[in-house]
Amino acid sequence: MVNECMQETWATSGRGWVENETMFDQVFTPFTHALLGAAAIEPGDRVLDVGCGSGTLLEHATRLGATAVGVDISEAMVAAAQRRVPGATVRLADAQTADLTPDSGQAFNRVVSRFGVMFFEDPSAAFANIRRSIAAGGRLTFVCWRSDDDPLMFTLGTSVLTDRLGGSGAVADPAAPGPLAFADADRVREILTDAGWDDIGIEPVDGMCDYGIDGSDGVEERLAMVLSTTTGQRARAALEPSLGLDGWAALVDDVRAEIRRHTVDGVVKFIGRTWLVTAGNPST
């Protein structure tokens, strides 16, 4: 099964992430540091970055002396990652189904991902496919969002748009591909076990998501994030034609005001909650 829906989504959303990669990197700094600490990448390692985005982890891996390969389903992100990390190999591919074997024929010994593995249609099949490209004894390390009990990451500003869009009121499937698909640790463990991984560790990692860049209050940075999400882009496509340019601008001002109401000490910041997940490819 191919992630056709996600490919369509990230064909558009990827451009917004690329435009705001500096902001995303700052906001996600605590989780990047936690992931890299657990992955323990060393010179000579062969690293696969799944859902590599604009290349943050690829850049770190190459700086540490590793050979790095990234895969992503967003053409915009693949192009951005290749520009950012010319020393890495970056492929436009679906890690759920693509043959990830390195051209060198030498299997990877590290797999990493920062918020890039929650979008598979069939996650068990995806992680089994990923494991096939990993050497025996190789390690997997990724971070994913832990739960929706930290609503600001997913609602601050976005709620203004979803309220205007309305909806059926139906409760979304918590296991559906999306940012919170791996919020349940038991589900993550079951998926990885089914895919053949062992020595699975899942621990909570909290970090301050700080949108203040270069002394800003972070309001415009959070607004940019909101508008670059799938919800933000869907809202614009659905509402701007009926509201007109002035009406859409007024709605964006409402989003901006909602974000500003949640500043802390004059800056947009809040705790983000994630799982830090590690696993191994069995040696035998």
Tab-separated table of N, CA and C in Angstrom, residues 54-55 58-59 62 68 78-90:
chain	number	residue	atom	x	y	z
A	54	SER	N	13.906	18.805	5.505
A	54	SER	CA	14.863	19.684	4.825
A	54	SER	C	16.306	19.400	5.220
A	55	GLY	N	16.550	18.303	5.978
A	55	GLY	CA	17.917	17.835	6.154
A	55	GLY	C	18.590	18.079	7.490
A	58	LEU	N	20.374	14.923	8.668
A	58	LEU	CA	21.432	14.619	7.703
A	58	LEU	C	22.639	15.520	7.927
A	59	GLU	N	22.384	16.795	8.192
A	59	GLU	CA	23.471	17.733	8.436
A	59	GLU	C	24.263	17.333	9.677
A	62	THR	N	26.376	14.038	8.938
A	62	THR	CA	27.586	14.242	8.128
A	62	THR	C	28.651	15.001	8.908
A	68	ALA	N	25.492	9.564	5.150
A	68	ALA	CA	24.075	9.750	5.421
A	68	ALA	C	23.247	9.699	4.149
A	78	VAL	N	13.009	17.150	-0.358
A	78	VAL	CA	14.180	16.457	-0.895
A	78	VAL	C	15.132	17.449	-1.551
A	79	ALA	N	14.587	18.359	-2.326
A	79	ALA	CA	15.433	19.360	-2.989
A	79	ALA	C	16.118	20.250	-1.961
A	80	ALA	N	15.377	20.645	-0.910
A	80	ALA	CA	15.955	21.500	0.128
A	80	ALA	C	17.046	20.775	0.892
A	81	ALA	N	16.819	19.493	1.220
A	81	ALA	CA	17.820	18.721	1.952
A	81	ALA	C	19.091	18.548	1.143
A	82	GLN	N	18.944	18.336	-0.165
A	82	GLN	CA	20.129	18.159	-1.000
A	82	GLN	C	20.934	19.453	-1.093
A	83	ARG	N	20.227	20.591	-1.131
A	83	ARG	CA	20.931	21.884	-1.132
A	83	ARG	C	21.647	22.108	0.194
A	84	ARG	N	20.974	21.766	1.260
A	84	ARG	CA	21.520	22.028	2.595
A	84	ARG	C	22.677	21.101	2.925
A	85	VAL	N	22.587	19.857	2.482
A	85	VAL	CA	23.608	18.861	2.833
A	85	VAL	C	24.103	18.190	1.545
A	86	PRO	N	24.922	18.884	0.779
A	86	PRO	CA	25.378	18.309	-0.495
A	86	PRO	C	26.187	17.036	-0.325
A	87	GLY	N	26.708	16.808	0.873
A	87	GLY	CA	27.482	15.601	1.107
A	87	GLY	C	26.643	14.376	1.392
A	88	ALA	N	25.329	14.549	1.506
A	88	ALA	CA	24.434	13.422	1.749
A	88	ALA	C	23.755	13.005	0.455
A	89	THR	N	23.244	11.795	0.450
A	89	THR	CA	22.397	11.322	-0.645
A	89	THR	C	20.951	11.467	-0.200
A	90	VAL	N	20.119	12.096	-1.017
A	90	VAL	CA	18.717	12.305	-0.655
A	90	VAL	C	17.831	11.757	-1.768
